Every structure is written in structure tokens, then in C-alpha cells.
């Protein structure tokens, strides 16, 4: 397949060779058209805008939630995690570290899976499993249960960043990829800024030791049979 590029349009044609048939859906579509397809700058801008509005918000939301999950362990400690779960010695530190140990262990398997499995279904399964595990962690009331749940969370979270890089490379041109990667990676800072602003401006006179995020603050004060950290 050859491309002839101009300042205002891209011409794609002729049909792809037989050895590419069945390997690339976009190449198959062009082959079935059986004529030169002209993509103008306006067409490109329209498609780019649709991709940005459809795919990028999903990447931003998932990355934001997964980073927020990492921060919730410190919030949970404020609401009695160490006391209610009977944590001793280095137990609390291990709950934070085990996530990254699991991510390190899982990287080879994640890399293999990204090559062998459909990336959309793979990422959706991993993120859904992560959410289910996070909900099930409420049932963990001791160090062993929390460690197991946190290890599974880390193993599932290990797929997010590599998969998002692959998705960015698949859907955006090289010149467009830097800003998109920066956008979903900046969610790390967005979470921190929201937490800091909530502390400084919304609760200026509150005890800062009792405030994590607004969401955690509200959840921690719900009256129920569960411990506040749960």
C-alpha cells in the first residue's frame, strides 16, 4: 500500500498485496474499495476529534481511578485500618509494597498477553477484574486477606500502563501520541491537586490528619456495620 501526502490531503492506494489480506482490517477495507481513497485535512481533523472524545476519556478515567486506589491505603489507615485489621510491625508497609511487587512479577506475562490477545477485550477484562477485586477487598479483615487482595490488585493494575501505551500507538499518529500519553499520565497530578485543594479550601479549619479526599472523608463517616476503613 502506498501513500502520497500533500499539505491538505492524503491519497491511499492501490489495493494491498495478498500477503496482507486478513491481517489488517483497515488494509482490507481499502482493498475492497478498489480505488484511491483521498483523506482531506478536514476528514483527518473530524476523525481525530471523534477518537479523542471516544477513547481518551476512558483512558483518563481508568488511570485516575487506579492511581486513586493506590492512595486509598493511606486514607484507610486514618480511619482505623491498622487497629481494626490488627496490623503489627511492618504489616502496613507490606500492604503498600506488595502492589508494586505484583506489578513487577506480572510484567512478562502482561507483555506476552498484549501480543497474543485482542487488546480491547484483554484490557476490559483486566480493568473489570480489578474493580471486582477492589470491591471484594472489603471482606478482608486481617493482614493475610489484605495482602492477598492487594497482590491481585497489583497484578491486574500491571496491565494498565503498557496497554494504554499500545492503545495510544494504535489510535494516534506519532506526532499526536505525546500529548495523549501526557494527558492520561497527568491524572497522577490531577488526583493530588484535587485532594490538596479540597483540604485547603473546603476544610481550612479541619484536622488535616482526618482528611484524605472528599470521597474518602464521606465514606469514612457512613454509619454501618462495616468498619470505617472498609
Coordinates of C-alpha atoms in Angstrom, one line a residue:
X1 CA 0.0 0.0 0.0
X2 CA 1.4 3.4 -1.0
X3 CA 0.7 6.8 0.4
X4 CA 1.0 10.1 -1.4
X5 CA 1.0 13.0 1.1
X6 CA 0.2 16.7 0.4
X7 CA -0.4 19.6 2.7
X8 CA -4.1 19.3 2.6
X9 CA -4.8 15.7 1.7
X10 CA -3.6 12.1 1.8
X11 CA -4.1 9.6 -1.1
X12 CA -4.1 5.9 -0.2
X13 CA -3.9 3.2 -2.9
X14 CA -3.7 0.9 -4.7
X15 CA -5.1 -2.3 -3.1
X16 CA -2.8 -4.1 -0.6
X17 CA -0.9 -7.2 -1.6
X18 CA -2.3 -10.7 -1.0
X19 CA 0.1 -11.4 1.9
X20 CA -1.6 -8.7 3.9
X21 CA -5.1 -9.9 3.4
X22 CA -6.7 -11.0 6.6
X23 CA -4.1 -9.3 8.8
X24 CA -5.2 -5.7 8.9
X25 CA -8.9 -4.6 8.8
X26 CA -8.0 -1.1 7.6
X27 CA -6.0 -2.6 4.7
X28 CA -8.9 -4.9 3.8
X29 CA -11.3 -2.0 3.7
X30 CA -9.0 -0.1 1.3
X31 CA -8.6 -3.2 -0.8
X32 CA -12.4 -3.7 -1.1
X33 CA -12.8 0.0 -2.1
X34 CA -10.8 -0.8 -5.3
X35 CA -9.9 2.8 -5.9
X36 CA -7.8 5.6 -4.5
X37 CA -9.1 7.0 -1.2
X38 CA -8.5 10.7 -0.6
X39 CA -8.4 11.8 3.0
X40 CA -8.5 15.6 3.4
X41 CA -7.3 17.6 6.3
X42 CA -10.9 18.2 7.4
X43 CA -11.6 14.5 7.3
X44 CA -8.5 13.8 9.5
X45 CA -9.5 16.5 12.0
X46 CA -13.0 15.1 12.2
X47 CA -11.8 11.5 12.8
X48 CA -9.1 12.7 15.3
X49 CA -11.8 14.6 17.3
X50 CA -14.0 11.6 17.4
X51 CA -11.2 9.4 18.6
X52 CA -10.2 12.0 21.3
X53 CA -13.8 12.2 22.5
X54 CA -14.4 8.4 22.5
X55 CA -11.2 6.7 23.6
X56 CA -9.3 9.4 25.6
X57 CA -11.9 9.9 28.3
X58 CA -11.9 6.2 29.0
X59 CA -8.1 6.2 29.4
X60 CA -8.2 9.3 31.6
X61 CA -10.9 7.8 33.9
X62 CA -9.3 4.4 34.4
X63 CA -5.9 5.8 35.0
X64 CA -7.3 8.3 37.5
X65 CA -9.2 5.7 39.4
X66 CA -6.3 3.3 39.6
X67 CA -4.0 5.9 41.0
X68 CA -6.7 7.0 43.5
X69 CA -6.8 3.3 44.6
X70 CA -3.1 3.4 45.4
X71 CA -3.7 6.5 47.6
X72 CA -6.7 5.0 49.5
X73 CA -4.5 2.8 51.6
X74 CA -3.1 5.9 53.4
X75 CA -6.7 7.2 53.8
X76 CA -7.8 3.9 55.2
X77 CA -5.1 4.0 57.8
X78 CA -6.6 7.3 59.1
X79 CA -10.0 5.5 59.6
X80 CA -8.7 2.7 61.7
X81 CA -7.2 0.2 59.3
X82 CA -4.2 -0.6 61.4
X83 CA -6.2 -1.1 64.6
X84 CA -9.2 -2.9 63.2
X85 CA -7.2 -5.3 61.0
X86 CA -4.7 -5.9 63.8
X87 CA -1.7 -4.9 61.8
X88 CA 1.6 -5.1 63.6
X89 CA 5.2 -4.3 62.8
X90 CA 5.9 -3.9 59.1
X91 CA 2.4 -5.2 58.1
X92 CA 1.2 -1.8 56.9
X93 CA 4.3 -1.1 54.9
X94 CA 4.0 -4.5 53.2
X95 CA 0.4 -3.7 52.2
X96 CA 1.8 -0.8 50.2
X97 CA 4.8 -2.6 48.8
X98 CA 3.0 -5.8 47.7
X99 CA 1.2 -3.9 44.9
X100 CA 4.5 -3.0 43.2
X101 CA 6.0 -6.4 43.8
X102 CA 3.0 -7.9 42.0
X103 CA 3.3 -5.5 39.1
X104 CA 7.0 -6.4 38.7
X105 CA 6.2 -10.2 38.7
X106 CA 3.4 -9.8 36.2
X107 CA 5.2 -7.7 33.6
X108 CA 6.5 -10.6 31.4
X109 CA 3.0 -12.2 31.4
X110 CA 1.4 -8.9 30.6
X111 CA 3.8 -8.3 27.7
X112 CA 3.1 -11.7 26.3
X113 CA -0.7 -11.2 26.6
X114 CA -0.7 -7.9 24.9
X115 CA 0.8 -9.5 21.8
X116 CA -1.3 -12.7 21.8
X117 CA -4.7 -11.5 22.9
X118 CA -7.2 -8.9 21.5
X119 CA -6.1 -5.7 23.3
X120 CA -9.6 -4.3 23.8
X121 CA -11.0 -7.5 25.4
X122 CA -7.8 -8.0 27.4
X123 CA -7.8 -4.5 28.9
X124 CA -11.6 -4.6 29.6
X125 CA -11.2 -8.0 31.4
X126 CA -8.3 -6.8 33.5
X127 CA -10.0 -3.5 34.5
X128 CA -13.3 -5.3 35.3
X129 CA -11.4 -7.9 37.3
X130 CA -9.6 -5.1 39.1
X131 CA -12.9 -3.4 40.1
X132 CA -14.4 -6.7 41.3
X133 CA -11.3 -7.4 43.4
X134 CA -11.4 -3.9 44.9
X135 CA -15.0 -4.4 45.9
X136 CA -14.2 -7.9 47.4
X137 CA -11.3 -6.4 49.4
X138 CA -14.0 -5.1 51.8
X139 CA -14.3 -8.6 53.1
X140 CA -10.6 -8.7 54.1
X141 CA -10.3 -8.0 57.8
X142 CA -6.8 -9.3 58.6
X143 CA -3.3 -9.0 57.3
X144 CA -3.4 -12.2 55.2
X145 CA -6.6 -11.3 53.4
X146 CA -5.5 -7.7 52.7
X147 CA -2.2 -8.9 51.4
X148 CA -3.8 -11.4 49.0
X149 CA -6.3 -8.8 47.8
X150 CA -3.5 -6.1 47.3
X151 CA -1.4 -8.6 45.4
X152 CA -4.2 -9.4 43.0
X153 CA -4.9 -5.7 42.6
X154 CA -1.2 -5.1 41.7
X155 CA -1.2 -7.9 39.3
X156 CA -4.3 -6.6 37.5
X157 CA -3.0 -3.0 37.6
X158 CA 0.2 -4.1 35.9
X159 CA -1.6 -4.2 32.6
X160 CA -2.9 -0.7 32.5
X161 CA 0.1 1.4 31.6
X162 CA 1.6 -1.0 29.0
X163 CA -1.9 -1.5 27.4
X164 CA -2.5 2.3 27.3
X165 CA 0.8 2.9 25.6
X166 CA -0.2 0.3 23.0
X167 CA -3.6 1.7 22.5
X168 CA -2.2 5.2 22.1
X169 CA 0.2 3.9 19.4
X170 CA -2.7 2.2 17.6
X171 CA -5.1 5.0 17.5
X172 CA -3.0 8.2 17.2
X173 CA -0.2 9.2 14.8
X174 CA 3.3 9.5 16.2
X175 CA 3.1 13.3 16.2
X176 CA -0.2 13.1 18.2
X177 CA 0.9 10.5 20.7
X178 CA 3.0 12.6 23.1
X179 CA 0.1 14.9 24.1
X180 CA -2.2 11.9 24.6
X181 CA 0.2 10.0 26.7
X182 CA 0.8 13.1 28.7
X183 CA -2.9 13.6 29.1
X184 CA -3.7 10.2 30.8
X185 CA -0.4 10.2 32.7
X186 CA -1.2 13.6 34.1
X187 CA -4.1 12.0 36.0
X188 CA -1.5 11.3 38.7
X189 CA -1.1 15.0 39.3
X190 CA -4.8 15.7 38.9
X191 CA -5.7 13.4 41.8
X192 CA -3.1 15.1 44.0
X193 CA -4.3 18.6 43.1
X194 CA -7.9 17.7 43.8
X195 CA -7.0 16.3 47.2
X196 CA -4.8 19.3 48.2
X197 CA -7.4 21.8 47.0
X198 CA -10.1 20.0 49.0
X199 CA -8.1 20.2 52.1
X200 CA -7.0 23.8 51.8
X201 CA -10.2 25.5 50.6
X202 CA -13.1 23.3 51.6
X203 CA -11.9 22.3 55.0
X204 CA -9.5 25.0 56.1
X205 CA -10.1 24.6 59.8
X206 CA -10.4 20.8 59.9
X207 CA -7.8 18.4 61.3
X208 CA -5.7 17.6 58.3
X209 CA -4.9 14.2 59.7
X210 CA -8.6 13.2 59.3
X211 CA -8.9 14.2 55.7
X212 CA -7.9 12.3 52.6
X213 CA -10.1 13.0 49.7
X214 CA -13.7 14.3 49.9
X215 CA -14.9 10.9 48.8
X216 CA -13.0 9.0 51.4
X217 CA -14.0 11.5 54.1
X218 CA -17.7 11.0 53.3
X219 CA -17.4 7.2 53.0
X220 CA -15.4 7.0 56.3
X221 CA -18.3 8.7 58.2
X222 CA -21.1 6.4 56.9
X223 CA -22.8 4.7 59.8
X224 CA -23.0 0.9 59.1
X225 CA -21.9 -2.5 60.3
X226 CA -18.6 -2.1 58.4
X227 CA -15.5 -0.6 59.9
X228 CA -14.9 2.9 58.6
X229 CA -11.8 1.8 56.6
X230 CA -13.9 -0.8 54.8

